[in-house]
Coordinates of C-alpha atoms in Angstrom, one line a residue:
M1 CA -0.2 0.1 -0.2
L2 CA 1.2 3.3 -0.8
I3 CA 2.0 5.8 1.8
I4 CA -0.1 9.0 1.5
H5 CA 1.5 12.2 2.3
S6 CA -0.3 15.6 1.9
P7 CA 1.6 18.6 3.1
L8 CA -1.8 20.2 3.5
L9 CA -3.5 18.4 6.4
A10 CA -7.2 18.8 6.9
E11 CA -7.8 21.1 10.0
T12 CA -11.1 19.1 10.5
G13 CA -9.7 15.8 11.5
G14 CA -12.1 14.2 14.1
A15 CA -15.0 16.8 12.9
W16 CA -16.0 14.1 10.3
R17 CA -17.0 10.5 10.9
A18 CA -17.0 8.1 7.7
G19 CA -17.3 4.6 6.8
A20 CA -17.2 2.6 3.6
A21 CA -18.0 -0.8 2.3
D22 CA -17.7 -2.9 -1.1
V23 CA -19.7 -5.7 -2.4
D24 CA -19.7 -8.0 -5.4
I25 CA -23.0 -7.7 -7.4
T26 CA -22.1 -10.2 -10.1
P27 CA -25.0 -12.5 -10.9
D28 CA -24.2 -16.0 -11.0
Y29 CA -27.3 -16.7 -13.7
P30 CA -28.0 -15.8 -17.0
V31 CA -29.6 -12.4 -17.6
R32 CA -29.9 -9.7 -20.2
L33 CA -27.4 -7.0 -20.2
S34 CA -28.4 -3.5 -20.7
G35 CA -27.0 -0.6 -22.9
Y36 CA -27.1 -1.9 -26.4
G37 CA -30.1 -2.9 -28.2
N38 CA -28.4 -5.5 -30.6
R39 CA -28.0 -8.1 -28.3
K40 CA -30.3 -11.1 -28.8
G41 CA -30.4 -13.1 -25.6
E42 CA -29.1 -13.4 -22.1
S43 CA -25.5 -13.6 -21.0
T44 CA -23.7 -16.2 -19.1
K45 CA -20.1 -15.1 -19.4
V46 CA -18.4 -12.8 -16.8
A47 CA -15.2 -11.0 -17.9
Q48 CA -15.0 -8.9 -14.9
R49 CA -16.8 -9.0 -11.7
L50 CA -19.2 -6.1 -10.9
H51 CA -19.1 -4.0 -7.7
A52 CA -21.4 -1.5 -5.4
N53 CA -20.0 0.5 -3.1
A54 CA -21.2 2.9 -0.3
L55 CA -19.6 6.1 1.5
V56 CA -21.2 7.4 4.4
L57 CA -20.4 10.7 5.8
Q58 CA -21.2 12.6 8.9
W59 CA -20.3 15.9 10.1
Q60 CA -20.2 16.3 13.9
D61 CA -23.9 15.4 15.2
D62 CA -25.6 16.3 11.8
K63 CA -27.5 13.3 10.2
P64 CA -25.4 11.0 8.1
A65 CA -25.1 11.3 4.3
V66 CA -24.5 8.4 1.9
I67 CA -22.9 7.9 -1.5
V68 CA -23.2 4.6 -3.2
S69 CA -21.9 3.6 -7.0
V70 CA -23.1 0.9 -8.7
D71 CA -21.7 -0.9 -11.8
N72 CA -24.7 -0.8 -14.2
C73 CA -26.1 1.1 -16.9
G74 CA -28.6 3.0 -14.5
V75 CA -30.5 2.4 -11.4
P76 CA -34.1 3.7 -11.3
A77 CA -35.7 6.0 -8.8
A78 CA -37.9 3.1 -7.8
V79 CA -34.8 1.0 -6.7
R80 CA -33.7 4.0 -4.7
A81 CA -37.0 4.5 -3.2
E82 CA -37.1 0.9 -2.0
V83 CA -33.5 0.8 -0.5
L84 CA -34.8 4.1 1.6
K85 CA -37.7 2.1 2.8
R86 CA -35.9 -0.9 3.7
L87 CA -33.2 1.1 5.7
A88 CA -36.3 2.9 7.5
T89 CA -37.9 -0.3 8.5
G90 CA -34.5 -1.5 9.7
G91 CA -34.1 1.5 11.9
R92 CA -31.6 3.1 9.7
S93 CA -33.2 5.9 8.3
I94 CA -31.4 8.1 5.6
A95 CA -33.1 11.2 4.6
D96 CA -33.8 11.5 0.7
E97 CA -31.9 14.4 0.1
R98 CA -28.7 13.0 1.7
F99 CA -28.4 9.6 -0.5
A100 CA -26.8 10.1 -3.7
L101 CA -27.0 7.0 -5.8
H102 CA -24.7 7.0 -8.8
S103 CA -24.5 4.6 -11.6
T104 CA -21.2 4.0 -13.6
H105 CA -23.4 3.5 -16.9
T106 CA -21.2 0.5 -18.1
H107 CA -23.3 -0.8 -20.8
C108 CA -22.1 -4.4 -19.9
A109 CA -24.2 -5.1 -16.9
P110 CA -27.4 -6.8 -16.1
M111 CA -30.8 -5.2 -17.3
L112 CA -32.8 -3.5 -14.3
K113 CA -36.5 -3.4 -14.1
G114 CA -37.9 -0.1 -15.4
V115 CA -34.7 1.2 -17.5
L116 CA -34.3 1.2 -21.0
P117 CA -37.7 -0.7 -21.3
F118 CA -38.0 -0.2 -25.0
L119 CA -34.2 -1.0 -25.6
F120 CA -34.9 -4.2 -27.8
G121 CA -37.7 -3.0 -29.6
E122 CA -39.8 -6.3 -28.9
D123 CA -41.2 -8.4 -25.8
L124 CA -38.7 -10.3 -23.7
T125 CA -39.5 -13.7 -22.9
A126 CA -41.2 -14.6 -19.1
E127 CA -38.1 -16.1 -18.2
Q128 CA -35.7 -13.2 -19.2
V129 CA -38.2 -10.7 -17.2
K130 CA -38.0 -13.1 -14.3
H131 CA -34.3 -12.9 -14.3
I132 CA -34.3 -9.2 -14.7
E133 CA -36.7 -8.9 -11.7
R134 CA -34.5 -11.2 -9.8
Y135 CA -31.2 -9.0 -10.3
T136 CA -33.6 -6.0 -9.4
E137 CA -34.4 -7.5 -6.2
D138 CA -30.4 -8.7 -5.6
L139 CA -29.3 -5.2 -6.5
T140 CA -31.6 -3.7 -4.1
S141 CA -30.7 -6.0 -1.3
H142 CA -26.9 -5.2 -1.9
I143 CA -27.2 -2.0 -1.7
V144 CA -29.0 -1.8 1.6
S145 CA -26.4 -4.1 2.9
I146 CA -23.5 -2.2 2.0
I147 CA -24.9 1.0 3.4
G148 CA -25.7 -0.9 6.7
Q149 CA -21.9 -2.3 6.7
A150 CA -20.8 1.3 6.0
L151 CA -23.0 2.7 8.8
D152 CA -21.0 -0.2 11.1
K153 CA -17.6 0.9 10.2
M154 CA -17.9 4.4 10.7
E155 CA -14.8 6.1 12.6
H156 CA -13.4 9.8 12.9
A157 CA -11.9 10.7 9.9
R158 CA -10.7 13.8 7.9
L159 CA -11.7 14.7 4.2
E160 CA -9.9 16.4 1.6
W161 CA -10.6 17.0 -2.0
S162 CA -8.7 18.1 -5.4
V163 CA -9.2 17.9 -8.8
G164 CA -7.0 16.4 -11.9
K165 CA -7.3 15.8 -15.3
V166 CA -7.8 13.0 -17.7
Y167 CA -7.9 12.8 -21.5
F168 CA -9.7 9.9 -23.1
A169 CA -12.8 11.5 -23.2
F170 CA -14.1 13.1 -26.5
N171 CA -17.5 14.6 -27.8
R172 CA -19.2 12.2 -30.0
R173 CA -21.8 14.6 -31.7
L174 CA -20.5 15.0 -35.2
K175 CA -22.5 17.0 -37.6
T176 CA -23.2 15.5 -41.1
E177 CA -25.0 16.4 -44.1
T178 CA -28.1 14.4 -42.7
G179 CA -27.7 15.8 -39.0
F180 CA -25.8 14.8 -35.7
Q181 CA -24.4 11.5 -35.6
N182 CA -22.4 9.6 -33.0
A183 CA -18.7 9.8 -34.1
Q184 CA -15.6 11.2 -32.5
N185 CA -15.7 15.0 -32.6
F186 CA -12.2 16.1 -31.6
S187 CA -13.2 20.0 -31.7
G188 CA -16.6 19.5 -29.7
P189 CA -17.0 20.9 -26.3
T190 CA -15.5 18.4 -23.1
D191 CA -15.0 18.4 -19.6
R192 CA -12.1 16.4 -18.5
A193 CA -11.8 17.3 -15.0
L194 CA -11.5 14.7 -12.4
P195 CA -12.4 15.8 -9.1
V196 CA -11.3 13.4 -6.3
L197 CA -12.8 13.0 -2.6
C198 CA -10.3 11.6 -0.3
V199 CA -11.4 10.0 3.1
K200 CA -8.7 9.3 5.4
S201 CA -8.6 8.2 9.4
A202 CA -8.5 11.0 11.7
D203 CA -4.8 10.7 12.1
G204 CA -4.0 11.0 8.1
K205 CA -2.2 7.4 8.0
K206 CA -5.1 5.4 6.7
L207 CA -7.2 5.6 3.6
L208 CA -10.6 4.9 4.1
A209 CA -12.0 5.8 0.6
T210 CA -11.6 7.4 -2.5
H211 CA -14.6 9.0 -4.5
A212 CA -13.9 10.4 -8.3
S213 CA -16.1 11.2 -11.3
Y214 CA -15.4 11.8 -14.6
A215 CA -17.7 12.8 -17.7
C216 CA -17.4 10.1 -20.1
H217 CA -19.8 7.1 -21.4
C218 CA -18.6 3.7 -20.2
T219 CA -18.6 2.4 -23.7
T220 CA -15.3 1.6 -24.5
L221 CA -16.6 -2.1 -24.8
G222 CA -19.4 -3.6 -26.7
I223 CA -19.0 -7.1 -25.8
D224 CA -21.8 -9.4 -24.8
E225 CA -20.2 -10.2 -21.4
I226 CA -20.5 -8.9 -18.2
H227 CA -17.9 -6.4 -17.4
G228 CA -17.4 -2.7 -15.7
D229 CA -15.7 -1.3 -18.6
W230 CA -13.2 1.9 -17.7
A231 CA -15.3 2.4 -14.5
G232 CA -14.9 -1.0 -13.2
L233 CA -11.2 -1.4 -14.3
A234 CA -10.1 2.0 -12.6
H235 CA -12.0 0.6 -9.4
E236 CA -10.1 -2.7 -9.8
E237 CA -6.8 -1.0 -10.2
M238 CA -7.5 1.5 -6.8
E239 CA -8.4 -2.0 -5.0
L240 CA -5.0 -3.8 -6.1
R241 CA -2.9 -0.3 -5.2
F242 CA -5.1 0.4 -1.7
P243 CA -6.2 -2.9 -0.1
G244 CA -8.8 -2.5 2.3
S245 CA -10.0 1.1 0.7
V246 CA -13.2 1.8 -0.9
S247 CA -13.0 3.4 -4.5
I248 CA -16.2 5.0 -5.5
I249 CA -16.3 6.0 -9.4
A250 CA -19.2 7.8 -10.6
I251 CA -19.9 9.6 -13.9
G252 CA -20.4 13.3 -14.9
C253 CA -22.2 15.2 -17.6
G254 CA -20.7 12.4 -20.0
A255 CA -24.0 11.8 -21.9
D256 CA -22.5 13.1 -25.2
Q257 CA -18.8 11.9 -24.5
N258 CA -17.4 8.7 -25.5
P259 CA -13.9 7.2 -24.4
Y260 CA -11.3 7.0 -27.4
P261 CA -9.9 4.7 -28.6
R262 CA -12.7 2.1 -28.1
K263 CA -13.9 -1.3 -29.0
E264 CA -10.8 -3.4 -27.7
N265 CA -10.4 -4.6 -23.8
R266 CA -6.8 -3.0 -24.0
F267 CA -8.3 0.3 -24.4
A268 CA -10.6 -0.2 -21.6
V269 CA -7.5 -1.1 -19.3
N270 CA -5.7 1.7 -20.6
H271 CA -8.3 4.3 -19.6
G272 CA -9.3 2.3 -16.2
V273 CA -5.6 2.5 -15.4
S274 CA -4.8 6.3 -16.6
L275 CA -7.6 7.2 -14.4
A276 CA -6.4 5.4 -11.3
K277 CA -3.0 6.9 -11.9
E278 CA -4.5 10.3 -11.7
I279 CA -6.5 9.5 -8.5
V280 CA -3.2 8.0 -6.8
R281 CA -1.0 11.5 -8.0
I282 CA -4.1 13.7 -6.5
I283 CA -4.1 12.2 -3.4
N284 CA -0.3 12.1 -3.0
S285 CA 0.0 15.9 -3.9
P286 CA -1.4 18.7 -1.9
M287 CA -5.2 18.9 -1.6
L288 CA -7.7 21.0 -0.2
P289 CA -9.3 20.0 3.2
L290 CA -13.0 19.9 3.2
N291 CA -15.1 21.2 5.9
G292 CA -18.7 20.9 7.1
P293 CA -21.4 21.2 7.7
L294 CA -22.5 18.9 4.7
N295 CA -26.1 20.5 3.8
C296 CA -28.2 18.6 1.3
A297 CA -31.2 19.8 -0.6
H298 CA -33.4 18.6 -3.6
R299 CA -36.2 19.4 -5.3
E300 CA -38.6 17.8 -8.2
V301 CA -39.3 19.6 -11.2
M302 CA -41.2 18.5 -14.0
L303 CA -39.9 18.8 -17.7
P304 CA -42.5 19.0 -20.4
F305 CA -42.5 17.0 -23.5
E306 CA -43.3 18.5 -26.9
I307 CA -47.1 18.0 -28.0
L308 CA -47.9 14.4 -27.4
P309 CA -48.4 12.6 -30.8
T310 CA -52.1 12.0 -31.8
L311 CA -54.1 8.6 -32.1
A312 CA -53.7 8.8 -35.8
E313 CA -50.0 9.7 -35.6
W314 CA -49.3 6.5 -33.2
Q315 CA -51.0 4.3 -35.7
A316 CA -48.8 5.6 -38.4
K317 CA -45.7 4.9 -36.3
A318 CA -47.1 1.6 -35.6
A319 CA -46.3 0.4 -38.9
D320 CA -43.0 2.0 -39.4
P321 CA -40.4 -0.3 -40.7
N322 CA -38.2 0.4 -38.2
K323 CA -39.0 -2.0 -35.5
W324 CA -37.8 0.3 -32.3
T325 CA -40.0 2.9 -34.0
A326 CA -43.1 0.6 -34.4
Y327 CA -42.6 -1.2 -30.9
H328 CA -42.5 2.3 -29.1
A329 CA -45.9 3.4 -30.7
K330 CA -47.5 0.0 -30.2
Q331 CA -46.7 0.2 -26.5
H332 CA -48.2 3.9 -26.4
L333 CA -51.2 2.8 -28.4
A334 CA -52.0 -0.2 -25.9
M335 CA -51.6 2.7 -22.9
L336 CA -54.3 4.5 -24.5
E337 CA -56.4 1.4 -25.4
R338 CA -56.3 0.5 -21.5
G339 CA -57.4 4.0 -20.9
E340 CA -54.0 5.2 -19.3
K341 CA -52.9 8.6 -20.0
I342 CA -49.5 9.5 -21.6
P343 CA -48.0 11.7 -19.2
P344 CA -47.0 15.3 -20.8
A345 CA -44.0 15.7 -18.4
L346 CA -41.0 13.9 -16.8
P347 CA -40.7 14.3 -13.1
Y348 CA -37.0 15.1 -12.5
D349 CA -35.7 15.2 -8.9
I350 CA -32.3 17.5 -9.0
Q351 CA -30.1 17.2 -5.7
V352 CA -27.4 19.7 -4.5
W353 CA -25.0 19.2 -1.7
N354 CA -22.7 21.7 -0.4
Y355 CA -19.3 21.1 2.1
G356 CA -19.7 24.5 3.9
N357 CA -18.1 26.8 1.4
D358 CA -15.5 24.4 0.3
L359 CA -17.5 22.1 -2.4
L360 CA -20.4 22.2 -4.2
T361 CA -21.8 18.8 -5.8
I362 CA -24.8 19.1 -8.3
N363 CA -26.3 15.6 -8.8
L364 CA -28.6 15.3 -11.9
P365 CA -30.4 11.9 -12.9
G366 CA -30.2 10.7 -16.6
E367 CA -27.9 11.0 -19.2
V368 CA -26.9 14.5 -18.8
V369 CA -24.7 16.3 -21.6
V370 CA -21.5 18.3 -21.2
D371 CA -23.1 21.7 -21.3
Y372 CA -24.7 21.2 -18.0
S373 CA -21.3 20.7 -16.2
L374 CA -19.5 23.8 -18.0
R375 CA -22.4 26.0 -17.3
F376 CA -22.7 25.2 -13.7
K377 CA -18.7 25.9 -13.2
R378 CA -19.2 29.0 -14.8
E379 CA -22.2 30.3 -12.6
F380 CA -21.0 29.3 -9.7
D381 CA -17.3 28.7 -9.4
P382 CA -15.1 26.4 -11.4
A383 CA -12.8 25.8 -8.2
R384 CA -15.3 24.4 -6.1
T385 CA -18.0 22.9 -8.3
W386 CA -18.4 19.1 -9.0
V387 CA -21.3 18.1 -11.2
N388 CA -22.5 14.2 -11.5
S389 CA -25.2 12.7 -13.8
Y390 CA -26.7 9.3 -14.0
T391 CA -27.6 9.7 -10.6
N392 CA -30.5 8.7 -8.3
D393 CA -32.7 7.9 -11.6
M394 CA -32.1 6.9 -15.6
P395 CA -35.2 8.6 -17.0
C396 CA -33.5 9.0 -20.2
Y397 CA -31.2 11.9 -21.8
I398 CA -31.1 15.0 -20.9
P399 CA -30.2 17.9 -23.7
S400 CA -29.0 21.2 -23.3
Q401 CA -30.7 23.8 -25.0
R402 CA -27.8 23.8 -27.8
V403 CA -28.3 19.8 -28.1
W404 CA -31.9 20.2 -28.4
E405 CA -31.8 22.7 -31.3
E406 CA -29.3 20.6 -32.9
G407 CA -31.3 17.2 -32.5
G408 CA -30.2 14.0 -33.2
Y409 CA -29.6 10.9 -30.9
E410 CA -28.9 12.9 -27.4
G411 CA -31.5 15.7 -28.8
G412 CA -34.4 13.3 -28.7
G413 CA -34.1 10.1 -30.9
A414 CA -33.0 8.2 -27.7
M415 CA -36.5 8.7 -26.2
I416 CA -38.0 5.8 -27.9
Y417 CA -35.3 3.4 -26.0
Y418 CA -36.4 5.1 -22.6
G419 CA -40.0 4.5 -23.2
R420 CA -40.9 8.3 -23.2
P421 CA -43.7 9.7 -25.6
T422 CA -41.6 12.3 -27.6
R423 CA -38.9 14.7 -26.9
F424 CA -38.7 17.3 -24.6
A425 CA -40.2 21.0 -25.2
S426 CA -37.4 23.9 -25.6
G427 CA -36.5 25.3 -22.7
I428 CA -35.7 22.4 -20.1
E429 CA -32.0 23.4 -19.5
N430 CA -33.5 26.9 -18.1
I431 CA -35.9 24.7 -15.8
I432 CA -32.8 22.8 -14.6
A433 CA -30.4 25.7 -14.2
G434 CA -33.1 27.7 -12.5
T435 CA -33.8 25.1 -9.9
V436 CA -30.1 24.4 -9.2
K437 CA -29.5 28.1 -8.4
Q438 CA -32.4 28.2 -5.9
L439 CA -30.8 25.2 -4.3
V440 CA -27.4 26.6 -4.1
P441 CA -27.0 28.5 -0.6
Q442 CA -26.1 32.2 -1.5
E443 CA -23.4 32.2 0.9
F444 CA -21.6 29.7 -1.1
S445 CA -22.2 31.2 -4.7
T446 CA -21.3 34.7 -3.5
R447 CA -17.7 33.4 -2.4
R448 CA -14.9 32.5 -5.0
I449 CA -11.8 31.1 -4.5
L450 CA -9.0 33.0 -6.6
N451 CA -5.9 30.6 -5.6
P452 CA -6.9 27.3 -4.8
V453 CA -4.2 24.6 -4.0
A454 CA -5.9 22.3 -5.7
P455 CA -4.4 21.9 -9.6
L456 CA -7.1 23.2 -11.2
S457 CA -5.6 24.9 -13.9
G458 CA -6.7 23.7 -17.4
A459 CA -8.8 21.2 -15.9
I460 CA -12.0 22.4 -17.8
K461 CA -11.8 22.9 -21.4
Q462 CA -14.2 23.6 -24.3
K463 CA -12.7 24.2 -27.6

């Protein structure tokens, strides 16, 4: 294990308490994998084990806050709600606003009930549905278990944080004569910052956990085998370097970002190792002490869809030669036949945490494009702002106004796989940004750090 030296020791050793736990969540039965719609059946092969990780933080006598990461394409709000319910039933309640559930968005993990329900453009067999429901239950139990384990391991701790930079993310939206297509765009906007939270024992000698986030899709691999992709490999590398500590990897606003190069296992290894090496470099360099209190807030807003298709339009779509378009329309026609109302808007729960005046974290559900992280860093403070997506729910892609106007897959085309009736109406970016602004304490947003210790220079880049 490496010995960690930090010239800038946190002055808050002992004011924090923390505990962390890790669990293997790899299924031992066949199950459909999520992420790619061209897969034909269940997978039985395991190329890499999957994990869920939990970190519990508590400032003085405040209520604990929980950070969980899961190697999965996306964990739905229903699973999160069930986890909170079971914790409360077991006498270990966690407040809704103090629970951040991240997904690594690997496309080589089991499908979960309620996420990408129309991904394959056809009904699943009863046996496949049974296995998906079984894994959804297994994962729910695992998350409850590791939160309990992390609570049991709590000890006095110190928190530090800093930001590095990793280079394998590239914008994937490339303009062609027919519109925007997913291809490597070396000149598109990116956010290659790698924020890292380091949790040590109160004396600074023991590494309890690290938490890092990077704005990039977990799509290096397209194999029909269970694998954590670059995020899982980064986790694995951190485990090798720091046995006994817990590594939590999350995803930033990487909905329009792909890893490059791709398609081969060696590239996934390279990406994972490069990210882990940067975490190691950061935690062996001067870091900023992270003070409390940890204030947590959330608010649900409604994101409106465009005008819903008419009955005649649904019927026309149901006859489309594209099987995904047809299946999507048939499912909505079935809803209408059952007398169900097609929702005109999507409920969207925004979560904001601030560690005193030291750090702001913004957690957004779904596949959020990079414009959001770049905007929030400009509006608040790039030296103290950390934005995650794929957090607390996985409803669909969340385009910025720019991406919405450009159209393409992230602008609305992907909605059929998520089972949404149509794309969003114009203006959802301002709804989200306005809500975030309301949730960020005024005292935080009015104080900006001019000369941070953290190596932030060049961490945020937009070409």
